[in-house]
Every structure is written in C-alpha cells, then in structure tokens.
Short mmCIF file of C-alpha atoms in Angstrom, two decimals:
data_model
loop_
_atom_site.label_atom_id
_atom_site.label_comp_id
_atom_site.label_asym_id
_atom_site.label_seq_id
_atom_site.Cartn_x
_atom_site.Cartn_y
_atom_site.Cartn_z
CA MET A 291 95.67 119.09 93.45
CA LEU A 292 94.06 116.23 95.29
CA LEU A 293 95.82 113.50 93.39
CA THR A 294 98.33 111.72 95.69
CA HIS A 295 99.54 108.17 96.23
CA ASP A 296 97.29 107.94 99.30
CA ALA A 297 94.28 109.17 97.33
CA ILE A 298 94.95 106.58 94.62
CA ALA A 299 95.19 103.78 97.16
CA SER A 300 91.90 104.91 98.79
CA LEU A 301 90.16 105.02 95.40
CA ALA A 302 91.23 101.45 94.42
CA PRO A 303 88.35 98.99 94.76
CA ASP A 304 90.67 96.29 96.12
CA GLN A 305 94.37 95.28 96.37
CA LYS A 306 94.05 93.21 93.17
CA ALA A 307 93.20 96.34 91.21
CA LEU A 308 96.32 98.10 92.52
CA THR A 309 98.46 95.07 91.65
CA ALA A 310 96.98 94.92 88.18
CA ALA A 311 97.56 98.65 87.76
CA ARG A 312 101.28 98.21 88.41
CA GLY A 313 101.38 95.89 85.39
CA GLN A 314 99.90 98.67 83.25
CA MET A 315 102.56 101.26 84.03
CA LYS A 316 105.06 100.25 81.33
CA PRO A 317 105.66 103.23 78.98
CA ALA A 318 105.30 100.98 75.98
CA LYS A 319 101.67 100.34 76.86
CA TRP A 320 100.86 104.08 76.69
CA PRO A 321 101.61 105.53 73.24
CA VAL A 322 99.64 108.63 74.38
CA ARG A 323 100.14 110.34 77.71
CA GLU A 324 99.08 113.96 77.71
CA ARG A 325 97.79 116.73 80.05
CA ALA A 326 96.14 120.11 79.99
CA ASP A 327 98.34 123.16 80.54
CA ASP A 328 97.01 123.63 84.08
CA ARG A 329 97.57 119.89 84.86
CA ALA A 330 93.99 119.55 86.04
CA LEU A 331 93.21 117.00 83.31
CA VAL A 332 95.41 114.13 82.25
CA TRP A 333 94.55 111.53 79.63
CA GLY A 334 96.12 108.70 77.74
CA GLU A 335 95.60 105.73 75.46
CA CYS A 336 96.57 102.30 76.80
CA GLN A 337 97.09 99.42 74.38
CA GLY A 338 95.03 96.47 75.65
CA SER A 339 94.29 93.10 74.04
CA GLY A 340 91.98 94.60 71.41
CA ALA A 341 92.75 96.40 68.18
CA ASN A 342 91.90 99.82 69.60
CA PRO A 343 93.61 101.27 72.68
CA TYR A 344 91.55 102.08 75.80
CA ARG A 345 91.00 105.77 76.28
CA THR A 346 91.51 106.91 79.84
CA VAL A 347 91.05 110.32 81.38
CA VAL A 348 91.40 111.61 84.96
CA ASP A 349 90.35 114.92 86.45
CA ALA A 350 93.29 115.43 88.83
CA ALA A 351 91.53 118.24 90.71
CA THR A 352 88.41 116.28 91.63
CA LEU A 353 89.53 112.65 91.19
CA GLY A 354 86.88 112.03 88.50
CA TYR A 355 87.75 109.47 85.82
CA LYS A 356 86.61 107.49 82.79
CA CYS A 357 87.98 104.56 80.79
CA THR A 358 86.61 102.80 77.73
CA CYS A 359 87.70 99.39 78.86
CA PRO A 360 85.00 96.80 79.78
CA SER A 361 86.18 96.36 83.40
CA ARG A 362 83.50 96.19 86.09
CA LYS A 363 85.84 97.64 88.66
CA PHE A 364 85.76 101.36 89.32
CA PRO A 365 88.24 102.75 88.95
CA CYS A 366 89.78 100.16 86.67
CA LYS A 367 93.48 99.26 86.48
CA HIS A 368 94.04 101.67 83.57
CA VAL A 369 92.69 104.69 85.54
CA LEU A 370 94.81 103.73 88.57
CA ALA A 371 97.91 103.28 86.40
CA LEU A 372 97.42 106.65 84.70
CA MET A 373 96.94 108.35 88.06
CA TRP A 374 100.02 106.71 89.56
CA MET A 375 102.24 107.55 86.55
CA PHE A 376 101.17 111.17 86.73
CA VAL A 377 101.87 111.48 90.45
CA ASP A 378 105.25 109.75 90.02
CA ASP A 379 106.44 111.96 87.17
CA PRO A 380 104.15 114.64 85.59
CA ALA A 381 106.90 115.54 83.17
CA LEU A 382 106.15 112.28 81.28
CA PHE A 383 102.81 113.83 80.24
CA GLN A 384 103.12 116.21 77.35
CA PRO A 385 100.98 119.38 77.39
CA ALA A 386 98.43 119.16 74.57
CA VAL A 387 95.16 120.54 73.26
CA THR A 388 92.26 118.71 74.94
CA PRO A 389 91.00 116.12 72.49
CA GLU A 390 87.36 115.96 71.52
CA TRP A 391 86.58 112.78 73.47
CA VAL A 392 88.00 114.31 76.69
CA ALA A 393 86.05 117.52 76.13
CA GLU A 394 82.85 115.65 75.58
CA TRP A 395 83.34 113.67 78.83
CA LEU A 396 84.11 116.82 80.76
CA GLY A 397 81.04 118.50 79.33
CA ARG A 398 78.79 115.60 80.35
CA ARG A 399 80.17 115.71 83.87
CA ARG A 400 79.48 119.39 84.23
CA ARG A 401 75.97 119.08 82.87
CA ALA A 402 75.25 116.15 85.11
CA GLY A 403 76.47 117.97 88.19
CA PRO A 404 76.34 116.00 91.45
CA ALA A 405 75.01 112.96 89.62
CA ALA A 406 77.93 112.63 87.26
CA VAL A 407 79.15 109.07 86.68
CA THR A 408 82.17 107.45 85.30
CA SER A 409 82.25 104.90 82.46
CA GLY A 410 80.25 101.75 83.14
CA GLY A 411 78.01 103.57 85.64
CA GLY A 412 80.54 103.83 88.50
CA LYS A 413 79.97 107.00 90.51
CA SER A 414 82.78 109.46 90.76
CA LEU A 415 83.87 110.14 94.35
CA ALA A 416 84.33 113.74 93.40
CA ALA A 417 80.88 114.21 91.77
CA ALA A 418 79.43 116.04 94.73
CA SER A 419 82.17 118.64 94.49
CA LEU A 420 81.14 119.68 90.98
CA GLU A 421 78.24 121.81 92.22
CA PRO A 422 78.73 122.19 96.00
CA ASP A 423 76.43 125.17 96.32
CA ALA A 424 73.51 123.35 94.77
CA ALA A 425 74.08 120.35 97.02
CA ALA A 426 74.27 122.50 100.12
CA ALA A 427 71.01 124.25 99.16
CA ASP A 428 69.11 120.97 99.10
CA PRO A 429 68.67 119.73 102.67
CA LYS A 430 67.29 116.37 101.52
CA ALA A 431 70.28 115.80 99.23
CA GLU A 432 72.64 116.75 102.03
CA ALA A 433 70.83 114.37 104.43
CA ARG A 434 71.10 111.54 101.88
CA ARG A 435 74.79 112.28 101.43
CA ILE A 436 75.43 112.17 105.14
CA ALA A 437 73.39 109.01 105.53
CA ALA A 438 75.34 107.39 102.70
CA ALA A 439 78.62 108.42 104.25
CA GLU A 440 77.63 107.06 107.61
CA LYS A 441 76.53 103.81 105.97
CA ARG A 442 79.87 103.44 104.24
CA ALA A 443 81.75 104.21 107.45
CA GLY A 444 79.68 101.58 109.27
CA GLU A 445 80.38 98.99 106.64
CA THR A 446 84.10 99.76 106.74
CA ARG A 447 84.18 99.53 110.52
CA ALA A 448 82.36 96.20 110.41
CA ALA A 449 84.74 94.86 107.79
CA LEU A 450 87.77 95.92 109.84
CA PHE A 451 86.41 94.27 112.98
CA GLN A 452 85.82 91.09 111.01
CA ALA A 453 89.37 91.29 109.66
CA ILE A 454 90.67 91.64 113.25
CA ASP A 455 88.66 88.60 114.30
CA ASP A 456 90.02 86.65 111.33
CA VAL A 457 93.67 87.45 112.03
CA GLU A 458 93.34 86.58 115.73
CA GLY A 459 91.73 83.27 114.83
CA TRP A 460 94.48 82.62 112.30
CA ILE A 461 97.21 83.29 114.84
CA ALA A 462 95.47 80.90 117.26
CA ASP A 463 95.53 78.26 114.55
CA GLN A 464 99.28 78.80 114.05
CA LEU A 465 99.93 78.31 117.73
CA ARG A 466 97.70 75.24 117.91
CA THR A 467 99.42 73.48 114.97
CA GLY A 468 102.91 74.52 116.10
CA LEU A 469 105.17 77.45 115.21
CA GLY A 470 107.74 75.11 113.70
CA ALA A 471 105.26 74.22 110.91
CA PHE A 472 104.36 77.89 110.59
CA ILE A 473 107.98 78.91 110.04
CA GLU A 474 108.43 76.22 107.37
CA ASP A 475 105.30 77.38 105.50
CA ALA A 476 105.25 81.06 106.45
CA PRO A 477 105.18 82.60 102.96
CA ASP A 478 102.04 80.72 101.80
CA ARG A 479 100.27 81.00 105.16
CA CYS A 480 100.96 84.71 105.54
CA ARG A 481 99.97 85.43 101.91
CA ALA A 482 96.62 83.63 102.37
CA ILE A 483 95.58 85.57 105.48
CA ALA A 484 96.95 88.82 104.01
CA ALA A 485 94.55 88.42 101.10
CA ARG A 486 91.68 88.10 103.50
CA MET A 487 92.87 91.24 105.29
CA VAL A 488 92.76 93.17 102.03
CA ASP A 489 89.23 92.01 101.40
CA GLY A 490 88.39 93.26 104.90
CA LYS A 491 89.78 96.71 104.12
CA ALA A 492 92.73 96.13 106.50
CA ALA A 493 95.35 96.85 103.82
CA ALA A 494 98.04 98.08 106.17
CA LEU A 495 97.72 95.03 108.44
CA ALA A 496 97.80 92.82 105.35
CA GLY A 497 101.11 94.35 104.28
CA ARG A 498 102.58 93.83 107.74
CA ILE A 499 101.60 90.19 107.89
CA ASP A 500 102.83 89.60 104.31
CA GLU A 501 106.27 90.82 105.41
CA ILE A 502 106.63 88.44 108.39
CA PRO A 503 108.33 85.63 106.39
CA ALA A 504 110.98 88.03 105.09
CA ARG A 505 111.61 89.36 108.61
CA LEU A 506 111.99 85.78 109.92
CA LEU A 507 114.56 85.02 107.22
CA LEU A 508 116.72 87.88 108.50
CA ARG A 509 117.32 85.93 111.68
CA PRO A 510 119.59 82.87 112.13
CA VAL A 511 117.71 79.56 112.15
CA GLU A 512 118.11 79.18 115.90
CA GLU A 513 116.42 82.59 116.50
CA ARG A 514 113.43 82.19 114.23
CA LEU A 515 111.09 80.58 116.73
CA ASP A 516 111.54 83.45 119.18
CA ALA A 517 111.21 85.91 116.28
CA ALA A 518 107.95 84.30 115.16
CA VAL A 519 106.53 84.57 118.70
CA ALA A 520 107.52 88.30 118.81
CA GLU A 521 106.07 89.06 115.32
CA LEU A 522 102.75 87.34 115.91
CA GLY A 523 102.57 88.73 119.45
CA LYS A 524 102.91 92.27 118.17
CA VAL A 525 100.05 91.65 115.68
CA VAL A 526 97.86 90.36 118.51
CA ILE A 527 98.66 93.46 120.62
CA LEU A 528 97.81 95.70 117.65
CA ALA A 529 94.57 93.88 117.07
CA HIS A 530 93.48 94.21 120.70
CA ALA A 531 94.44 97.90 120.72
CA PHE A 532 92.49 98.57 117.52
CA ARG A 533 89.35 96.82 118.87
CA ALA A 534 89.49 99.01 121.94
CA ALA A 535 90.07 102.27 120.00
CA PRO A 536 89.10 101.87 116.35
CA GLU A 537 89.09 105.61 115.67
CA ASP A 538 92.58 106.14 117.02
CA PRO A 539 94.54 107.64 114.08
CA GLU A 540 97.73 105.69 114.70
CA LEU A 541 95.98 102.37 115.08
CA ARG A 542 93.79 103.00 112.05
CA ARG A 543 96.88 103.84 110.03
CA LEU A 544 98.58 100.57 111.06
CA VAL A 545 95.47 98.49 110.34
CA SER A 546 93.66 100.18 107.44
CA THR A 547 95.08 103.18 105.57
CA ALA A 548 97.21 106.21 106.33
CA GLU A 549 95.94 109.77 106.53
CA THR A 550 96.53 112.04 103.58
CA ARG A 551 99.43 114.41 103.57
CA GLU A 552 96.94 117.31 103.49
CA SER A 553 95.07 116.09 106.55
CA VAL A 554 98.26 115.77 108.60
CA LEU A 555 99.48 119.24 107.63
CA GLU A 556 96.13 120.89 108.25
CA ALA A 557 95.13 119.18 111.52
CA ALA A 558 95.14 121.51 114.48
CA GLY A 559 96.66 118.94 116.86
CA THR A 560 99.56 117.94 114.59
CA LEU A 561 102.91 117.83 116.41
CA ARG A 562 105.24 120.28 114.62
CA VAL A 563 108.95 120.47 115.35
CA ARG A 564 111.10 123.24 113.88
CA ALA A 565 114.78 122.48 114.19
CA ALA A 566 118.06 121.77 112.40
CA TRP A 567 117.89 118.27 110.90
CA GLU A 568 120.50 115.97 109.49
CA VAL A 569 119.75 113.19 107.00
CA LEU A 570 121.26 110.11 108.57
CA GLY A 571 120.63 107.83 105.63
CA GLU A 572 118.01 105.86 103.86
CA ARG A 573 116.69 102.29 103.76
CA ILE A 574 115.06 100.89 100.66
CA SER A 575 113.18 97.60 100.72
CA THR A 576 110.90 95.85 98.20
CA ARG A 577 107.78 94.34 99.76
CA ARG A 578 106.08 91.16 98.64
CA ASP A 579 103.17 93.14 97.19
CA GLY A 580 105.53 94.67 94.61
CA MET A 581 105.77 98.06 96.36
CA VAL A 582 109.08 99.66 97.27
CA MET A 583 109.35 101.39 100.65
CA GLN A 584 111.91 104.20 100.86
CA GLU A 585 112.72 105.44 104.35
CA SER A 586 114.78 108.61 104.93
CA TRP A 587 115.84 108.88 108.55
CA LEU A 588 116.51 112.31 110.07
CA LEU A 589 118.09 113.36 113.35
CA ASN A 590 117.16 116.57 115.21
CA LEU A 591 120.50 118.27 115.87
CA GLY A 592 119.19 120.54 118.62
CA GLU A 593 117.08 118.26 120.83
CA GLY A 594 117.95 114.84 121.58
CA PRO A 595 117.86 112.45 120.57
CA ARG A 596 114.77 112.99 118.45
CA PHE A 597 114.41 111.17 115.16
CA SER A 598 111.97 111.29 112.27
CA VAL A 599 111.43 109.17 109.18
CA LEU A 600 110.06 110.24 105.81
CA LEU A 601 108.30 107.41 104.00
CA ASP A 602 107.65 107.05 100.28
CA PHE A 603 106.03 104.12 98.45
CA PHE A 604 106.14 103.37 94.75
CA PRO A 605 105.77 100.32 92.45
CA ALA A 606 108.91 98.23 91.96
CA SER A 607 108.02 98.21 88.24
CA ALA A 608 108.62 101.95 88.10
CA GLY A 609 112.37 101.41 88.70
CA ARG A 610 114.66 103.10 91.20
CA ARG A 611 113.64 106.63 92.19
CA GLY A 612 116.04 109.32 93.09
CA SER A 613 116.08 110.55 96.69
CA ALA A 614 115.32 114.14 97.60
CA PHE A 615 118.30 114.06 99.97
CA SER A 616 121.89 112.93 100.10
CA ASN A 617 123.38 111.23 103.09
CA GLY A 618 124.58 113.92 105.54
CA ASP A 619 122.44 116.75 104.14
CA ARG A 620 121.42 119.26 106.77
CA PHE A 621 118.60 121.76 106.67
CA GLU A 622 116.53 124.06 108.89
CA GLY A 623 112.88 123.16 108.71
CA GLU A 624 109.56 122.32 110.27
CA LEU A 625 108.40 118.72 110.33
CA ALA A 626 104.78 117.72 110.88
CA PHE A 627 104.46 114.32 112.59
CA TYR A 628 101.76 111.78 112.01
CA PRO A 629 99.86 111.24 115.31
CA ALA A 630 101.46 108.42 117.25
CA ARG A 631 102.41 107.36 120.74
CA VAL A 632 106.07 107.45 119.57
CA PRO A 633 106.07 110.10 116.83
CA LEU A 634 108.46 109.10 114.08
CA ARG A 635 106.79 109.34 110.63
CA ALA A 636 106.76 112.91 109.48
CA LEU A 637 106.26 115.30 106.58
CA ILE A 638 108.38 118.33 105.73
CA ALA A 639 106.21 121.45 106.04
CA ASP A 640 109.04 123.76 104.95
CA ARG A 641 112.83 123.75 104.84
CA THR A 642 115.80 125.96 104.04
CA PRO A 643 119.49 125.10 103.71
CA LEU A 644 121.30 125.04 107.07
CA ALA A 645 124.03 127.62 107.50
CA GLY A 646 127.02 126.63 109.60
CA ASP A 647 127.80 123.37 111.39
CA ALA A 648 125.87 121.61 114.12
CA ASP A 649 126.88 118.67 116.29
CA TRP A 650 124.85 115.56 117.09
CA PRO A 651 123.12 115.62 120.48
CA ALA A 652 125.18 114.27 123.33
CA THR A 653 125.13 110.50 123.82
CA PRO A 654 125.94 109.70 127.39
CA ALA A 655 126.98 106.11 128.02
CA ALA A 656 124.15 103.93 129.25
CA PRO A 657 124.24 100.42 130.74
CA ASP A 658 121.68 99.27 128.15
CA PRO A 659 122.02 100.62 124.62
CA LEU A 660 118.54 99.28 123.87
CA ALA A 661 116.90 101.37 126.63
CA ALA A 662 115.31 103.55 123.93
CA VAL A 663 113.85 100.45 122.27
CA ALA A 664 112.35 99.29 125.58
CA ALA A 665 110.84 102.73 126.20
CA ALA A 666 109.38 102.83 122.70
CA ASN A 667 107.88 99.41 123.07
CA ASP A 668 106.38 100.33 126.41
CA ALA A 669 104.52 103.17 124.71
CA ALA A 670 103.69 101.36 121.44
CA PRO A 671 104.39 97.64 121.70
CA TRP A 672 103.41 97.04 118.07
CA LEU A 673 106.49 98.92 116.80
CA THR A 674 109.08 97.00 114.78
CA ARG A 675 111.61 99.75 113.88
CA VAL A 676 113.12 102.00 116.49
CA PRO A 677 115.98 104.44 115.79
CA LEU A 678 118.96 104.58 118.19
CA LEU A 679 121.78 107.06 118.93
CA LEU A 680 124.61 104.99 120.39
CA PRO A 681 127.40 106.14 122.69
CA PRO A 682 131.11 105.67 121.87
CA GLY A 683 131.97 102.19 120.60
CA ARG A 684 133.46 100.28 117.69
CA LEU A 685 132.46 97.78 115.02
CA LEU A 686 133.84 94.28 115.44
CA ALA A 687 133.84 91.08 113.41
CA GLY A 688 134.00 87.48 114.41
CA GLY A 689 133.66 84.88 111.67
CA LYS A 690 130.61 85.80 109.65
CA ALA A 691 129.08 87.84 112.50
CA PHE A 692 129.45 91.61 113.00
CA TRP A 693 128.37 93.70 115.93
CA TRP A 694 128.65 97.13 117.52
CA GLN A 695 130.35 97.09 120.92
CA SER A 696 130.35 99.87 123.50
CA ALA A 697 133.71 101.47 124.27
CA ASP A 698 133.78 99.86 127.72
CA GLY A 699 133.00 96.44 126.29
CA GLY A 700 129.91 96.08 128.45
CA ALA A 701 127.30 95.89 125.66
CA ALA A 702 127.16 94.55 122.11
CA LEU A 703 124.50 94.65 119.40
CA PRO A 704 124.41 92.36 116.36
CA LEU A 705 124.48 94.13 112.99
CA ALA A 706 122.02 93.39 110.16
CA ASP A 707 124.71 93.88 107.50
CA PRO A 708 128.51 93.73 107.40
CA PRO A 709 130.04 97.20 107.89
CA PRO A 710 132.48 98.57 105.28
CA PRO A 711 135.91 96.94 105.79
CA ALA A 712 137.55 100.36 106.29
CA VAL A 713 135.60 101.07 109.44
CA ARG A 714 135.84 97.65 111.17
CA GLY A 715 137.62 98.16 114.44
CA MET A 716 137.50 101.95 114.12
CA ALA A 717 136.62 103.87 117.27
CA LEU A 718 133.26 105.68 116.86
CA ALA A 719 132.39 108.72 118.93
CA ALA A 720 128.70 108.06 118.26
CA ALA A 721 126.63 105.96 115.86
CA ALA A 722 123.09 106.16 114.63
CA GLY A 723 121.00 103.31 113.35
CA VAL A 724 117.68 101.49 113.32
CA TRP A 725 116.87 98.48 115.53
CA ASP A 726 114.68 96.08 113.59
CA ALA A 727 114.06 92.32 113.78
CA GLY A 728 116.68 91.89 116.50
CA ARG A 729 119.42 93.52 114.44
CA LEU A 730 120.96 96.99 114.15
CA THR A 731 121.14 98.63 110.74
CA LEU A 732 123.74 101.38 110.97
CA LEU A 733 123.15 104.65 109.09
CA ALA A 734 125.99 106.97 110.10
CA ALA A 735 128.68 107.55 112.69
CA GLN A 736 130.84 110.34 114.10
CA THR A 737 134.60 109.67 114.30
CA ASP A 738 137.79 111.60 115.00
CA TRP A 739 137.94 112.17 111.26
CA GLY A 740 134.41 113.45 110.92
CA ARG A 741 131.10 111.98 109.88
CA ILE A 742 130.98 108.71 107.90
CA ALA A 743 128.03 107.10 106.13
CA LEU A 744 127.27 103.49 106.96
CA ASP A 745 124.04 102.84 105.11
CA GLY A 746 125.65 101.33 102.07
#
C-alpha cells in the first residue's frame, strides 16, 4: 500500500487544503465510510453544505481519487480527509460490496489507462502506473513523462530557492526594525512568513518558523532576546546550507518535505543499527498548524550513548492517539535512520521482545554536561533538540526554578518542567533527557531503587 501520511502531504495542493481537510475528519460528517475486502479501495460520503453528500473514493494502491464536490483543488479536502482517516485507523472503514458509482469510476480509469483523470479534470498522480508496460513501450510517451518530471522538479527547485530568499530577507527586516519589536509581535510575523514558505513549497521550514513564538515563550523574559537571536540564526544557517546543497536529503527534509518511509527502508546507503533499545519516554506537542507531533525517544543499550527518535504526526482534531510503546519498554531490533549529519530520526525495520536485563551505557563524569550538544551543533548547527545521557547528579529546586545538578556540584542545567515531588533531591545514578530551547526535558533516570520515569 502506498498510502501514508507522507504521501498524503505530498499530494496536497497546498497547506490550506491540508488544514481544510482536518476540519472534514469529524465522524459525524461521514455517514458512510467503507472499503473493499483487500483494502485497495476506500470510499465514503461526506455531508457538505448541499442536500446530497459528496461521494469520495480513493484507490489506496495507486493514490488515484475522485470526489463529486465542486472544488478546483486536486485532491480536494474531502479526498485528503478520507485518505488521512483511513491511514489513521482502517478499522473505522467497514468492508462492503463495491457500490455502482465506485465500480463505474474504477472502470473508466482502467479503460483510460495512463490518461486517466480525477473528477474536475485533475490528473491522477498514479495514472501512469495503471498500464506501465504500454507506457514503457512508447519511447515518445516516456520522453514526455521524463520531460514533465524534470520540469516539475525545476519549478519546485526554483520555488524553494525563492522561499529561501524570502525568509532571509524577512530575517534581515526583523534585525533592522529591532528584535524587541519582533518578540512582541512574533506570532503574527512568523505566521505571515510561514504562509509564504508554504506557497514556496518549503512546508517544513514554514512549520519551523511558525513554532518560533512558542519556543520563545518557554524562556524567561530576560532570556528571550538571546533565544530569538539563536532561533533566527539557526534558520539563516539552514538557509545557507540548503542553497549550497539543495539535493542534500537532510536539508531538503528540513526545508521542504521528508522522505517516505519506504524510500528510507529501501535505500542502499541507509544507516541501520541492530541493538537492544530502551524506550526512554515520549514528548507530545501540538503545533500551531493544528498537527500533533509525537516523539518516542530510544536509547541504544549496547553502544553509547546512541539515541534515536521515532516521529509521528497526526491532526489534533483526531484526538489523542495511543503509543506503540510504554515508558521503559525494551526490545531487540533494527532501526533505519534518516540520512543526517547527526542521525537521530529513525524507523523500526524489525523488532522482537528483549530477553533479560540490560544496563544503560556508562556515563563518565564530564566537566561540561552539554558537550554532546556542542558536538551535535558543530556537525549540524540547525539542530534544536539534542538528547543527553547525564552522569550522576540530583534534581534540585529553588523558588519556582528547578535544575539538574551534577554530583560534584560543578555543573547545573535548568529544567523545562518541574520534576515529580518524590524525586526532588534524590540521587540519580544517571539521567536521560532532551536539551531544547535552553532547557532540559527529563525522560528517565537510574537510581539505587531502579529505573524511574520522568516524562510526566
């Protein structure tokens, strides 16, 4: 099946269509949600503003689609919503006999072959896959297809370069008018330039900029000026790096869109690490675009310290999703890492339950507990989140402030959130967390009484 969250995002004509689709995902709007037995076809009826519901169908195997709504966007918000609901929970779609209107659409697509179109005349991205042998046998058709693909790639590249120019000009404007004014008006200013980034196909960069105001609010007032300099500076570094190497997979992921799960798993050069892994904990945050980001942080128990993070994104309107893991779960498995200078984001290629116990990697005391952050930023200065494995220490409180302090008292790191009262002052043999926006978010710790969870 080709239908994935990444595929849906790449199909969307623009960010507005994705946002509108999230508003169409309420179950009450879809009195009919059904699928074929093999799950290759899904269809539904969405109640719109008219008397008759819009009929929507998706070929999950080829990403073909049709909707009876009058939208001029292809795919429309109803198609995107149906796709997203099916990827989120296929069980919500009841197996059913293919209705006549779906069978007629499917028959027209097969007769039309490579020229098949969706409703309203929008071409299906999967049309060429309907009769691949015929397309390959026609050199002229293949040449036209390659030329069209190269044209689209050129247009996307030009749009991304324009987006980079726009964001650099925008940052220069913020510096010229003063960062104090920027901090006061950050939400509106960031939302405006983020919208321009989306129009320029720089969706990932748009999301990053849109989150800057929230990241600034995490800092005390007296730290926000320095934080604004750091946030905007990282965007400038990312922009310069992308301009120098626009085909770099990591930079393209951070500016435009991420690779598909399939491409990461199938690529010959993908970093694969087989080891015993422990689930340190998860972080869940709702972004300003209405998407929820769920991070599951893992620790390699045999090599260290090596971390990985599993990312999942879903609409906030879909409600809380259950995690595939519990805090402290351990498994033996192979992780495939997205290409990056500091490989962190990964996919699970396979896993089996871990037999027996395994200790965390050794954590020798270091003069600077942020040495790992400095090393990561040297390699990839656009990073915002860096995992840490800390040596022995304890959690202390002073007024409304909380921090982790090394056992020798020589180093201290401010905490993003208050630790549970029961562990304040407790001696920790080791602690794991994520350094982000000048604060440490603790995930778990080892104590004389065993492992404790600290991620809330």
